[in-house]
Amino acid sequence: MERIIYTGGKPEKEIFEVFSETMEELFREDSSVAYIDADLMASMRTKDLWEKYPKNVFNTGIQEANMVGVAGGMNLAGLKPYIHSFAPFAVRRCFDQIYVTAGYAHKSVRIIGSEPGICATDNGGTHMTFEDMALIRTIPEACVIDVSDAKMFRQLLKKTKERKGVTYFRTPRRGLLDIYPSETVFEVGKGKLLREGNDVTIISSGIMVSTALQAAKALHEMGLEVNVVDPVTVKPLDTELIEMLARRTKAIVTVENHSIIGGLGSAVAEILSESYPVPIERVGVKDQFGQVGNEEFLREQYSLTIEEIIERVKKLLNGKNTGR
Amino acid sequence: MSIKEIELFANDIRRNLVWAIGSKGGGHIGGCLSICDLIAVLYGEVMNYDPNTPNWQERDYLVCSKGHAAPALYAALALKGFFPMEWLKELNRAGTNLPGHSDRKVPGIDATTGSLGQGLSIACGIAHGLKVQGKNQYVFCITGDGENDEGQIWEAAAYASHYHLENLIMFLDWNKKQIDGWNKEVMQLGDLAEKYRAFGWNSSVINGQDIAEIRQSIHKAVDIRNGHPTMILLDTVKGAGISCIEKIENNHCIGVPDSLVKESLEELEAIRMQLKIRYGES
């Protein structure tokens, strides 16, 4: 089990600060690293980098499709591109370009989609991605990282520098609470067991990991002990860890800031249905579009709450007790 | 290569192209034939490449953004020794080494294309990547006229101009037809040469079936280096070089039975003989 430092307190650093710092470190370590944005440097607070590293940082203007193609071409010419836009524009708008130019052509391209799901808040339904993980998951050999912690983001940005194919990070720009201590080592395909218990296993990614931890704490106070897992990468999924915990608790709750169609819940259900079927409750957005609102309002609207997780855990335990 | 040698090379490309597409029973022959003269100039004289090391770091790059014209490239690549000629008869068959659309896995093919509009962006990325690394190679890109309907083409056109990608030379195969008919009926794009000029490109219109003119315009584009990317609009004929295919109205993707292969090869052989006579050979 991982040691965690989650306290619910303010994070040491916001994600946009971590992104800038990490990209700068990458430029210094490796002159072939490139960062391309589509007119959202002001939002990601990277305009300083743009001025400081003219051979590494490029702006395509509002051209997401072209940005993906340029990244593929730059990789062919020997550069290691990282591209950023808001999640809907980084994925939904240019999915064919990602699939063909980056995925099928085996280019090494890292995509950072910021403000996924309800993190889009006041930008509303047009900007709210409940489908981005579903889309990228279907691309062969792609990697999907639902960022739950700044240290995870920093480390995996670096570790995926040479990774072939599409690597997709979905992350808020700010407000992500610290979960992991600085010495934590993250690997693609390796999940983290953050809390242990024998009643139910909660598998939660991205901004919902801290919510799952809060739910686990509340359940503990009710006398119930749950596993909490952060898969780190929704694809490839740590099937070994998930199967082991499915065998141990015989019941799973998945929790995600994404549609229950095609995301983390689907991924877990897919593997367990073939290897070790157990009852699964999926907490997430149910076949719905996004809308305007602050995070608290949206969490209520889409049932992404501590209370919902607790209710689903109890539902599964009820099923176990009644033999259903 | 001399003009004569390039013309004979273009004839060879067409013969192998027809043979390959005929082996499969059909394919995108119209838009392949319209660029054969360009391909002959590029691989015959202009581009730096090494068939024994297709990914040679110092090579010039070619992105065939109109990916369905890949068989024309494959014919040239086979003739230049990038892979065995026998591969051509497996064109676009199950398990093939040569998919019908340009595929990076083929030795000598730089970019995977086929979903139209994406190749010019890839070419921009290569050209920009080379530029920031201080490398001097050129990036050539072939787009279709119908392909220029795609919005992404115009994103890339703006990008190339903004970043002064003078190492990017793009060809627009103006054969005037696309799948559903004539360009002017499907989507009227107006004066494309003027549009690219308005985007900040060097822009010219040439006879795209005239090897001497293609050759001259490319050398001019290579030499100019005035801070602008270059677009050469090739006035071409869909199916060019084989009259029985030229005269088929909808010749974008057609069945090519043995009888058509035979007729085409006979015509190409006659053209070859005429070339030899013109250049004083028996």
Coordinates of C-alpha atoms in Angstrom, one line a residue:
Chain A
M1 CA 0.0 0.0 0.0
E2 CA 1.2 3.5 -0.8
R3 CA 2.0 6.1 1.8
I4 CA -0.1 9.1 1.1
I5 CA -0.1 12.7 2.4
Y6 CA -3.6 13.6 1.5
T7 CA -5.1 16.0 4.1
G8 CA -7.6 17.9 2.0
G9 CA -5.5 21.0 2.3
K10 CA -4.3 23.4 -0.3
P11 CA -1.8 21.9 -2.8
E12 CA 1.8 22.8 -2.6
K13 CA 1.7 23.8 -6.3
E14 CA -1.0 24.2 -8.9
I15 CA -0.9 22.0 -12.0
F16 CA -0.2 24.9 -14.4
E17 CA 2.9 25.8 -12.3
V18 CA 4.0 22.2 -12.4
F19 CA 3.5 22.0 -16.1
S20 CA 5.6 25.1 -16.8
E21 CA 8.4 24.0 -14.4
T22 CA 8.5 20.5 -15.9
M23 CA 8.5 21.6 -19.5
E24 CA 11.3 24.0 -18.7
E25 CA 13.3 21.2 -17.1
L26 CA 12.6 19.0 -20.2
F27 CA 13.8 21.7 -22.5
R28 CA 17.0 22.1 -20.6
E29 CA 17.6 18.3 -20.4
D30 CA 16.7 17.6 -24.0
S31 CA 16.7 20.3 -26.8
S32 CA 14.5 18.1 -29.0
V33 CA 11.5 18.5 -26.6
A34 CA 8.8 20.7 -28.2
Y35 CA 5.7 22.2 -26.6
I36 CA 2.9 23.3 -29.0
D37 CA -0.3 25.1 -27.9
A38 CA -3.3 26.2 -29.8
D39 CA -3.8 29.7 -28.3
L40 CA -4.3 28.6 -24.7
M41 CA -0.9 29.5 -23.3
A42 CA -2.4 32.3 -21.4
S43 CA -4.8 29.8 -19.8
M44 CA -2.0 27.4 -19.0
R45 CA 0.3 30.3 -17.9
T46 CA 3.0 29.3 -20.4
K47 CA 3.5 32.5 -22.2
D48 CA 6.8 33.1 -20.5
L49 CA 8.0 29.8 -21.8
W50 CA 7.0 30.8 -25.3
E51 CA 9.1 33.9 -25.1
K52 CA 12.1 32.2 -23.4
Y53 CA 12.3 29.0 -25.6
P54 CA 11.5 30.0 -29.2
K55 CA 13.1 26.8 -30.5
N56 CA 11.0 24.6 -28.3
V57 CA 7.7 26.4 -27.9
F58 CA 5.2 27.0 -30.7
N59 CA 1.8 28.4 -31.0
T60 CA -0.5 27.2 -33.8
G61 CA -3.2 29.7 -33.1
I62 CA -6.7 28.2 -32.8
Q63 CA -5.8 25.2 -35.0
E64 CA -6.1 22.0 -33.0
A65 CA -6.3 19.7 -36.0
N66 CA -3.2 21.3 -37.6
M67 CA -1.5 21.2 -34.2
V68 CA -1.8 17.4 -34.1
G69 CA -0.5 17.1 -37.6
V70 CA 2.4 19.5 -36.9
A71 CA 3.3 17.4 -33.8
G72 CA 3.4 14.3 -35.9
G73 CA 5.6 15.9 -38.5
M74 CA 7.9 17.4 -35.8
N75 CA 8.3 13.9 -34.3
L76 CA 9.2 12.6 -37.8
A77 CA 11.9 15.3 -38.0
G78 CA 13.3 14.2 -34.6
L79 CA 11.5 16.4 -32.0
K80 CA 9.5 15.1 -29.0
P81 CA 6.2 17.0 -29.0
Y82 CA 3.9 17.8 -26.2
I83 CA 0.7 19.5 -27.2
H84 CA -1.9 21.3 -25.1
S85 CA -5.5 22.5 -25.4
F86 CA -8.6 22.3 -23.3
A87 CA -9.7 18.7 -23.3
P88 CA -12.6 19.0 -25.7
F89 CA -10.4 20.7 -28.3
A90 CA -7.4 18.5 -27.6
V91 CA -9.4 15.3 -28.2
R92 CA -12.9 15.6 -29.4
R93 CA -12.3 18.2 -32.1
C94 CA -9.3 16.4 -33.7
F95 CA -9.9 12.8 -33.0
D96 CA -9.2 11.6 -36.5
Q97 CA -5.9 13.5 -36.6
I98 CA -4.9 11.9 -33.3
Y99 CA -6.0 8.5 -34.5
V100 CA -4.3 8.6 -37.9
T101 CA -1.4 11.0 -37.8
A102 CA -0.3 10.2 -34.3
G103 CA -1.7 6.7 -33.4
Y104 CA -1.8 4.7 -36.7
A105 CA 1.4 6.3 -37.9
H106 CA 3.2 5.4 -34.6
K107 CA 4.3 8.9 -33.8
S108 CA 5.3 9.8 -30.3
V109 CA 2.9 12.5 -29.3
R110 CA 1.9 13.6 -25.8
I111 CA -1.5 15.4 -25.5
I112 CA -2.4 17.4 -22.5
G113 CA -6.1 18.0 -22.3
S114 CA -6.8 20.5 -19.5
E115 CA -10.1 21.0 -17.6
P116 CA -11.6 17.7 -18.3
G117 CA -15.2 16.9 -17.4
I118 CA -16.7 19.1 -14.7
C119 CA -13.4 21.0 -14.4
A120 CA -14.7 23.0 -17.3
T121 CA -17.2 24.7 -14.9
D122 CA -18.3 28.1 -16.3
N123 CA -17.3 27.2 -19.8
G124 CA -20.3 24.9 -19.8
G125 CA -21.5 22.0 -21.9
T126 CA -19.6 22.8 -25.1
H127 CA -16.3 22.6 -23.2
M128 CA -17.3 19.7 -20.9
T129 CA -15.7 16.3 -21.9
F130 CA -17.2 13.3 -20.5
E131 CA -16.0 11.3 -23.5
D132 CA -12.3 12.0 -23.9
M133 CA -11.0 8.9 -22.1
A134 CA -13.5 6.8 -24.1
L135 CA -12.2 8.2 -27.3
I136 CA -8.5 7.9 -26.6
R137 CA -8.9 4.4 -25.1
T138 CA -10.0 3.1 -28.4
I139 CA -6.7 4.0 -30.1
P140 CA -4.4 1.0 -30.1
E141 CA -1.3 1.3 -27.9
A142 CA -2.5 4.7 -26.5
C143 CA -2.0 5.6 -22.9
V144 CA -4.6 7.5 -20.9
I145 CA -3.5 9.2 -17.7
D146 CA -6.3 10.8 -15.5
V147 CA -4.1 13.0 -13.4
S148 CA -4.9 12.8 -9.6
D149 CA -1.8 14.6 -8.2
A150 CA 0.8 17.1 -9.3
K151 CA 3.7 14.8 -8.6
M152 CA 2.2 12.2 -10.7
F153 CA 1.8 14.7 -13.5
R154 CA 5.4 16.0 -13.2
Q155 CA 6.9 12.5 -13.2
L156 CA 4.9 11.0 -16.0
L157 CA 5.4 14.1 -18.3
K158 CA 9.0 13.2 -18.0
K159 CA 8.8 9.5 -18.2
T160 CA 6.7 9.5 -21.3
K161 CA 9.1 11.7 -23.3
E162 CA 10.3 8.7 -25.4
R163 CA 7.0 6.8 -25.3
K164 CA 5.8 5.8 -28.8
G165 CA 2.2 6.4 -29.8
V166 CA -0.4 8.6 -28.2
T167 CA -0.1 9.5 -24.5
Y168 CA -3.0 11.5 -23.2
F169 CA -3.0 13.4 -19.9
R170 CA -6.3 14.8 -18.7
T171 CA -5.8 17.3 -15.9
P172 CA -7.3 20.3 -14.2
R173 CA -5.2 23.4 -14.3
R174 CA -5.6 24.1 -10.6
G175 CA -7.2 22.8 -7.4
L176 CA -5.8 19.3 -7.5
L177 CA -5.1 18.3 -3.9
D178 CA -1.8 16.6 -2.9
I179 CA -2.1 12.9 -2.4
Y180 CA 1.3 11.4 -2.8
P181 CA 4.6 12.2 -1.0
S182 CA 7.5 13.5 -3.2
E183 CA 9.4 10.2 -3.2
T184 CA 6.5 8.3 -4.9
V185 CA 7.5 6.5 -8.1
F186 CA 4.9 6.4 -10.9
E187 CA 4.9 4.0 -13.8
V188 CA 2.6 3.6 -16.8
G189 CA 0.4 0.6 -16.1
K190 CA 1.0 0.5 -12.4
G191 CA -1.9 1.4 -10.1
K192 CA -1.6 2.6 -6.5
L193 CA -3.4 1.0 -3.6
L194 CA -4.0 4.0 -1.3
R195 CA -6.0 2.4 1.5
E196 CA -6.8 -1.2 2.4
G197 CA -9.9 -3.0 3.5
N198 CA -11.8 -6.2 3.0
D199 CA -15.4 -4.9 2.4
V200 CA -15.4 -3.3 -1.0
T201 CA -12.8 -1.9 -3.5
I202 CA -13.1 1.6 -4.8
I203 CA -11.2 2.4 -8.0
S204 CA -11.1 6.1 -8.7
S205 CA -9.1 8.3 -11.0
G206 CA -8.3 12.0 -11.5
I207 CA -10.0 14.6 -9.4
M208 CA -12.2 11.9 -7.9
V209 CA -9.3 10.1 -6.1
S210 CA -9.4 12.6 -3.2
T211 CA -13.2 12.3 -3.1
A212 CA -12.9 8.5 -2.9
L213 CA -10.4 8.9 0.0
Q214 CA -12.9 11.1 1.8
A215 CA -15.6 8.5 1.3
A216 CA -13.3 5.8 2.6
K217 CA -12.6 7.8 5.7
A218 CA -16.4 8.3 6.3
L219 CA -17.0 4.6 5.7
H220 CA -14.3 3.7 8.2
E221 CA -16.1 5.8 10.8
M222 CA -19.2 3.7 10.0
G223 CA -17.1 0.5 10.6
L224 CA -16.6 -0.4 7.0
E225 CA -13.1 -0.8 5.5
V226 CA -12.5 -0.3 1.7
N227 CA -9.6 -0.5 -0.6
V228 CA -9.0 2.7 -2.6
V229 CA -7.1 2.3 -5.8
D230 CA -5.7 5.0 -8.1
P231 CA -5.1 3.3 -11.4
V232 CA -2.7 6.1 -12.5
T233 CA -3.2 5.0 -16.1
V234 CA -6.7 4.2 -17.1
K235 CA -5.0 2.6 -20.2
P236 CA -3.0 0.4 -19.8
L237 CA -4.9 -0.6 -16.7
D238 CA -3.2 -2.5 -13.9
T239 CA -5.2 -5.6 -14.4
E240 CA -3.2 -7.6 -12.0
L241 CA -3.9 -5.3 -9.1
I242 CA -7.6 -4.9 -9.9
E243 CA -8.1 -8.7 -10.3
M244 CA -6.4 -9.3 -7.0
L245 CA -8.6 -6.8 -5.2
A246 CA -11.7 -8.1 -7.0
R247 CA -10.9 -11.6 -5.6
R248 CA -10.4 -10.1 -2.1
T249 CA -13.5 -8.0 -1.8
K250 CA -15.9 -9.5 -4.4
A251 CA -17.3 -6.0 -5.1
I252 CA -16.1 -2.9 -6.9
V253 CA -17.1 0.7 -7.1
T254 CA -15.5 2.8 -9.8
V255 CA -15.5 6.6 -9.5
E256 CA -14.6 9.0 -12.4
N257 CA -15.1 12.5 -13.6
H258 CA -16.2 11.1 -17.0
S259 CA -19.1 9.3 -18.6
I260 CA -19.7 5.8 -17.2
I261 CA -19.7 4.8 -20.9
G262 CA -16.2 4.2 -22.1
G263 CA -14.2 5.5 -19.2
L264 CA -12.7 4.0 -16.1
G265 CA -15.8 2.1 -15.1
S266 CA -16.1 0.5 -18.5
A267 CA -12.4 -0.4 -18.5
V268 CA -12.7 -2.1 -15.1
A269 CA -15.9 -3.9 -16.1
E270 CA -14.3 -5.0 -19.4
I271 CA -11.4 -6.8 -17.8
L272 CA -13.3 -8.3 -14.8
S273 CA -16.1 -9.6 -16.9
E274 CA -13.6 -11.8 -18.6
S275 CA -11.3 -12.7 -15.7
Y276 CA -13.2 -12.5 -12.4
P277 CA -16.8 -11.1 -12.7
V278 CA -18.0 -9.4 -9.5
P279 CA -20.7 -6.8 -9.0
I280 CA -19.6 -3.3 -10.1
E281 CA -21.2 0.0 -9.3
R282 CA -20.0 2.9 -11.6
V283 CA -20.1 6.4 -10.1
G284 CA -19.7 8.8 -13.0
V285 CA -21.7 10.8 -15.5
K286 CA -24.6 8.9 -16.9
D287 CA -25.2 9.4 -20.6
Q288 CA -25.6 13.1 -20.1
F289 CA -24.2 16.3 -21.6
G290 CA -22.3 19.0 -19.6
Q291 CA -23.7 22.3 -18.4
V292 CA -22.6 25.5 -16.7
G293 CA -21.9 25.6 -13.0
N294 CA -19.3 25.7 -10.4
E295 CA -17.6 22.5 -9.3
E296 CA -19.8 22.0 -6.3
F297 CA -23.0 22.4 -8.3
L298 CA -21.7 20.1 -11.0
R299 CA -20.7 17.4 -8.6
E300 CA -24.2 17.4 -7.2
Q301 CA -25.7 17.4 -10.7
Y302 CA -23.8 14.4 -11.8
S303 CA -23.6 12.6 -8.4
L304 CA -19.9 12.8 -8.1
T305 CA -20.1 13.1 -4.4
I306 CA -18.8 11.4 -1.2
E307 CA -22.4 10.5 -0.4
E308 CA -23.0 8.8 -3.7
I309 CA -19.8 6.7 -3.3
I310 CA -20.9 5.7 0.2
E311 CA -24.4 4.8 -1.0
R312 CA -23.0 2.6 -3.8
V313 CA -20.6 0.8 -1.4
K314 CA -23.5 0.1 1.0
K315 CA -25.6 -1.1 -2.0
L316 CA -22.9 -3.6 -2.9
L317 CA -22.5 -4.8 0.8
N318 CA -26.2 -5.3 1.0
G319 CA -26.0 -7.4 -2.1
K320 CA -23.2 -9.5 -0.6
N321 CA -25.1 -10.0 2.7
T322 CA -28.3 -11.0 0.9
G323 CA -26.4 -13.2 -1.4
R324 CA -27.5 -11.3 -4.5
Chain B
M1 CA 18.9 13.1 -64.9
S2 CA 18.3 14.6 -68.3
I3 CA 14.8 15.6 -69.5
K4 CA 14.9 12.5 -71.7
E5 CA 15.7 10.2 -68.8
I6 CA 13.1 11.7 -66.6
E7 CA 10.5 11.3 -69.3
L8 CA 11.4 7.7 -69.7
F9 CA 11.3 7.3 -65.9
A10 CA 7.8 8.8 -65.9
N11 CA 6.8 6.3 -68.6
D12 CA 8.3 3.5 -66.4
I13 CA 6.4 4.7 -63.4
R14 CA 3.1 4.7 -65.4
R15 CA 3.8 1.2 -66.7
N16 CA 4.4 -0.2 -63.3
L17 CA 1.5 1.7 -61.8
V18 CA -0.9 0.3 -64.3
W19 CA 0.5 -3.2 -63.9
A20 CA 0.2 -2.9 -60.1
I21 CA -3.3 -1.5 -60.0
G22 CA -4.3 -4.0 -62.8
S23 CA -3.0 -6.9 -60.6
K24 CA -5.4 -5.8 -57.9
G25 CA -8.2 -5.3 -60.5
G26 CA -8.6 -1.6 -59.9
G27 CA -7.9 1.4 -57.8
H28 CA -7.3 5.1 -57.6
I29 CA -5.6 5.3 -61.0
G30 CA -6.8 8.7 -62.2
G31 CA -5.1 10.8 -59.5
C32 CA -2.0 8.6 -59.6
L33 CA -1.5 9.2 -63.3
S34 CA -1.9 12.9 -63.0
I35 CA 1.1 13.2 -60.7
C36 CA 3.5 10.7 -62.4
D37 CA 5.4 13.4 -64.1
L38 CA 5.9 15.2 -60.9
I39 CA 7.0 12.0 -59.1
A40 CA 9.5 11.3 -61.9
V41 CA 11.1 14.8 -61.5
L42 CA 11.2 14.5 -57.7
Y43 CA 12.7 11.0 -57.5
G44 CA 14.6 11.3 -60.8
E45 CA 16.5 14.5 -60.0
V46 CA 15.4 16.8 -57.2
M47 CA 15.2 14.8 -54.0
N48 CA 18.1 13.6 -51.9
Y49 CA 17.4 10.0 -50.7
D50 CA 19.1 6.7 -50.1
P51 CA 17.1 3.6 -51.1
N52 CA 19.3 1.5 -48.8
T53 CA 18.6 3.7 -45.8
P54 CA 15.1 5.0 -46.3
N55 CA 15.2 6.8 -42.9
W56 CA 18.5 8.5 -43.7
Q57 CA 18.6 11.6 -41.5
E58 CA 19.8 13.9 -44.2
R59 CA 17.1 13.0 -46.8
D60 CA 14.5 15.3 -48.3
Y61 CA 11.0 14.4 -47.2
L62 CA 7.9 13.8 -49.4
V63 CA 4.4 13.8 -47.9
C64 CA 1.8 12.6 -50.3
S65 CA -1.1 14.2 -48.6
K66 CA -3.5 12.9 -51.2
G67 CA -2.8 9.4 -49.8
H68 CA -4.8 7.6 -52.4
A69 CA -2.1 8.4 -55.0
A70 CA 0.4 6.2 -53.0
P71 CA 0.6 3.6 -55.9
A72 CA 2.3 6.2 -58.1
L73 CA 4.9 6.7 -55.3
Y74 CA 5.2 2.9 -54.8
A75 CA 6.0 2.4 -58.5
A76 CA 8.8 5.1 -58.3
L77 CA 10.1 3.7 -55.0
A78 CA 10.3 0.2 -56.4
L79 CA 12.0 1.4 -59.6
K80 CA 14.6 3.2 -57.4
G81 CA 15.2 0.1 -55.3
F82 CA 13.5 0.9 -52.0
F83 CA 11.8 -2.5 -52.1
P84 CA 11.5 -5.4 -54.6
M85 CA 9.5 -4.8 -57.7
E86 CA 7.5 -8.0 -56.9
W87 CA 5.8 -6.1 -54.0
L88 CA 3.9 -4.1 -56.6
K89 CA 1.8 -7.1 -57.6
E90 CA 0.6 -7.4 -54.0
L91 CA -0.7 -3.8 -54.0
N92 CA -3.6 -3.3 -51.6
R93 CA -4.1 -7.1 -51.1
A94 CA -4.8 -8.7 -47.7
G95 CA -1.7 -8.7 -45.7
T96 CA 0.2 -6.5 -48.2
N97 CA 3.4 -4.6 -47.7
L98 CA 1.8 -1.8 -49.9
P99 CA -1.5 -0.5 -48.6
G100 CA -3.5 1.5 -51.1
H101 CA -3.1 4.7 -49.1
S102 CA 0.4 6.0 -48.2
D103 CA 1.7 4.2 -45.2
R104 CA 4.7 4.9 -43.2
K105 CA 5.5 1.2 -42.9
V106 CA 6.5 1.2 -46.6
P107 CA 10.2 1.8 -47.1
G108 CA 10.6 5.3 -48.5
I109 CA 7.2 6.6 -47.5
D110 CA 7.6 9.4 -45.0
A111 CA 4.0 10.0 -43.8
T112 CA 0.9 8.0 -43.3
T113 CA -1.9 9.8 -45.1
G114 CA -5.3 9.0 -46.6
S115 CA -7.6 10.9 -44.3
L116 CA -7.4 14.0 -46.4
G117 CA -6.1 17.4 -45.2
Q118 CA -3.7 16.0 -42.7
G119 CA -0.6 15.6 -44.8
L120 CA 0.1 19.3 -45.2
S121 CA 0.1 19.7 -41.4
I122 CA 2.6 16.9 -41.2
A123 CA 4.7 18.5 -43.8
C124 CA 4.6 21.8 -41.9
G125 CA 5.7 19.9 -38.7
I126 CA 8.6 18.3 -40.5
A127 CA 9.7 21.6 -42.2
H128 CA 9.4 23.4 -38.9
G129 CA 11.2 20.7 -37.0
L130 CA 14.1 20.7 -39.5
K131 CA 14.2 24.5 -39.4
V132 CA 14.5 24.8 -35.6
Q133 CA 17.3 22.2 -35.7
G134 CA 19.2 24.2 -38.3
K135 CA 18.9 21.5 -41.0
N136 CA 18.8 22.3 -44.7
Q137 CA 16.6 19.6 -46.2
Y138 CA 13.5 20.3 -48.1
V139 CA 10.0 19.0 -47.5
F140 CA 7.8 18.3 -50.5
C141 CA 4.1 17.8 -50.2
I142 CA 1.5 16.8 -52.8
T143 CA -2.1 17.8 -52.1
G144 CA -5.1 17.1 -54.3
D145 CA -7.5 19.8 -55.6
G146 CA -10.5 18.1 -54.0
E147 CA -8.4 17.8 -50.8
N148 CA -8.2 21.6 -50.6
D149 CA -11.9 21.5 -49.6
E150 CA -10.6 20.4 -46.2
G151 CA -10.4 23.1 -43.6
Q152 CA -7.2 21.7 -42.1
I153 CA -5.4 22.5 -45.4
W154 CA -6.0 26.2 -44.7
E155 CA -4.9 25.9 -41.1
A156 CA -1.7 24.5 -42.3
A157 CA -1.4 27.1 -45.1
A158 CA -1.6 29.9 -42.5
Y159 CA 0.9 28.0 -40.2
A160 CA 3.5 27.5 -43.0
S161 CA 3.4 31.2 -43.8
H162 CA 3.4 32.4 -40.2
Y163 CA 6.5 30.4 -39.4
H164 CA 8.2 31.3 -42.7
L165 CA 8.7 27.7 -43.8
E166 CA 10.7 28.4 -46.9
N167 CA 11.9 24.8 -46.9
L168 CA 8.3 23.6 -47.7
I169 CA 7.3 23.2 -51.3
M170 CA 3.8 22.1 -51.9
F171 CA 2.2 20.9 -55.1
L172 CA -1.5 21.1 -55.8
D173 CA -2.6 18.5 -58.3
W174 CA -5.3 20.5 -60.2
N175 CA -6.7 17.7 -62.2
K176 CA -10.1 19.3 -61.7
K177 CA -12.0 16.2 -60.6
Q178 CA -12.9 14.5 -57.4
I179 CA -15.0 11.5 -56.4
D180 CA -18.4 13.0 -57.0
G181 CA -17.5 14.9 -60.2
W182 CA -15.9 18.1 -61.3
N183 CA -14.4 20.3 -58.6
K184 CA -16.5 23.3 -59.9
E185 CA -19.7 21.3 -59.3
V186 CA -18.8 19.7 -56.0
M187 CA -17.0 22.6 -54.3
Q188 CA -15.9 25.7 -56.1
L189 CA -12.7 26.9 -54.6
G190 CA -12.0 29.7 -57.1
D191 CA -8.5 30.8 -57.9
L192 CA -6.3 28.6 -55.7
A193 CA -3.0 30.1 -56.8
E194 CA -4.3 33.5 -55.7
K195 CA -5.6 32.1 -52.4
Y196 CA -2.2 30.7 -51.5
R197 CA -0.6 34.0 -52.5
A198 CA -3.0 35.7 -50.2
F199 CA -1.9 33.3 -47.4
G200 CA 1.6 34.5 -47.9
W201 CA 3.0 31.8 -50.1
N202 CA 5.1 32.0 -53.3
S203 CA 2.6 30.7 -55.8
S204 CA 2.7 29.8 -59.5
V205 CA 0.7 27.8 -62.0
I206 CA 2.4 25.4 -64.4
N207 CA 1.7 22.6 -66.8
G208 CA 1.8 19.7 -64.5
Q209 CA 2.3 17.2 -67.3
D210 CA 5.4 19.0 -68.7
I211 CA 8.5 17.6 -67.2
A212 CA 10.7 20.5 -68.2
E213 CA 8.3 23.0 -66.7
I214 CA 7.9 21.0 -63.5
R215 CA 11.7 20.7 -63.2
Q216 CA 12.3 24.4 -63.8
S217 CA 9.6 25.5 -61.2
I218 CA 11.0 23.2 -58.5
H219 CA 14.5 24.4 -59.0
K220 CA 13.2 28.0 -58.8
A221 CA 11.4 27.1 -55.6
V222 CA 14.4 25.5 -54.1
D223 CA 16.6 28.4 -54.9
I224 CA 14.3 31.3 -53.9
R225 CA 14.4 31.0 -50.1
N226 CA 12.6 34.3 -49.5
G227 CA 11.0 33.5 -46.2
H228 CA 7.8 32.1 -47.8
P229 CA 6.6 28.6 -48.4
T230 CA 6.0 27.7 -52.0
M231 CA 2.9 26.4 -53.7
I232 CA 3.1 25.1 -57.3
L233 CA -0.3 24.5 -58.8
L234 CA 0.0 21.8 -61.4
D235 CA -2.5 22.1 -64.2
T236 CA -3.0 18.4 -64.8
V237 CA -5.4 15.9 -66.4
K238 CA -6.9 13.1 -64.3
G239 CA -5.6 9.9 -65.9
A240 CA -2.9 11.8 -67.8
G241 CA -0.6 9.8 -70.1
I242 CA -3.0 7.0 -71.0
S243 CA -5.7 8.2 -73.3
C244 CA -8.1 5.3 -72.7
I245 CA -8.1 6.2 -68.9
E246 CA -8.1 9.9 -69.5
K247 CA -11.3 9.7 -71.4
I248 CA -13.2 7.9 -68.7
E249 CA -15.4 10.6 -67.1
N250 CA -15.4 9.3 -63.5
N251 CA -11.9 7.9 -63.3
H252 CA -11.0 8.6 -59.7
C253 CA -11.2 5.0 -58.6
I254 CA -12.1 2.5 -61.3
G255 CA -11.9 -1.2 -62.1
V256 CA -8.9 -2.0 -64.2
P257 CA -9.5 -5.3 -66.0
D258 CA -6.8 -7.1 -68.0
S259 CA -8.0 -5.6 -71.3
L260 CA -7.5 -2.1 -70.0
V261 CA -4.1 -3.0 -68.6
K262 CA -3.1 -4.4 -72.1
E263 CA -4.4 -1.3 -73.9
S264 CA -2.6 1.0 -71.5
L265 CA 0.7 -0.8 -71.7
E266 CA 0.5 -0.8 -75.5
E267 CA 0.0 2.9 -75.5
L268 CA 2.8 3.5 -73.0
E269 CA 5.1 1.3 -75.1
A270 CA 4.2 3.4 -78.1
I271 CA 5.0 6.6 -76.2
R272 CA 8.3 5.1 -75.1
M273 CA 9.2 4.3 -78.6
Q274 CA 8.3 7.9 -79.7
L275 CA 10.5 9.3 -76.9
K276 CA 13.4 7.2 -78.1
I277 CA 12.8 8.3 -81.7
R278 CA 12.6 12.0 -80.6
Y279 CA 15.8 11.7 -78.7
G280 CA 17.6 10.0 -81.6
E281 CA 17.6 6.4 -80.5
S282 CA 16.4 3.5 -82.5

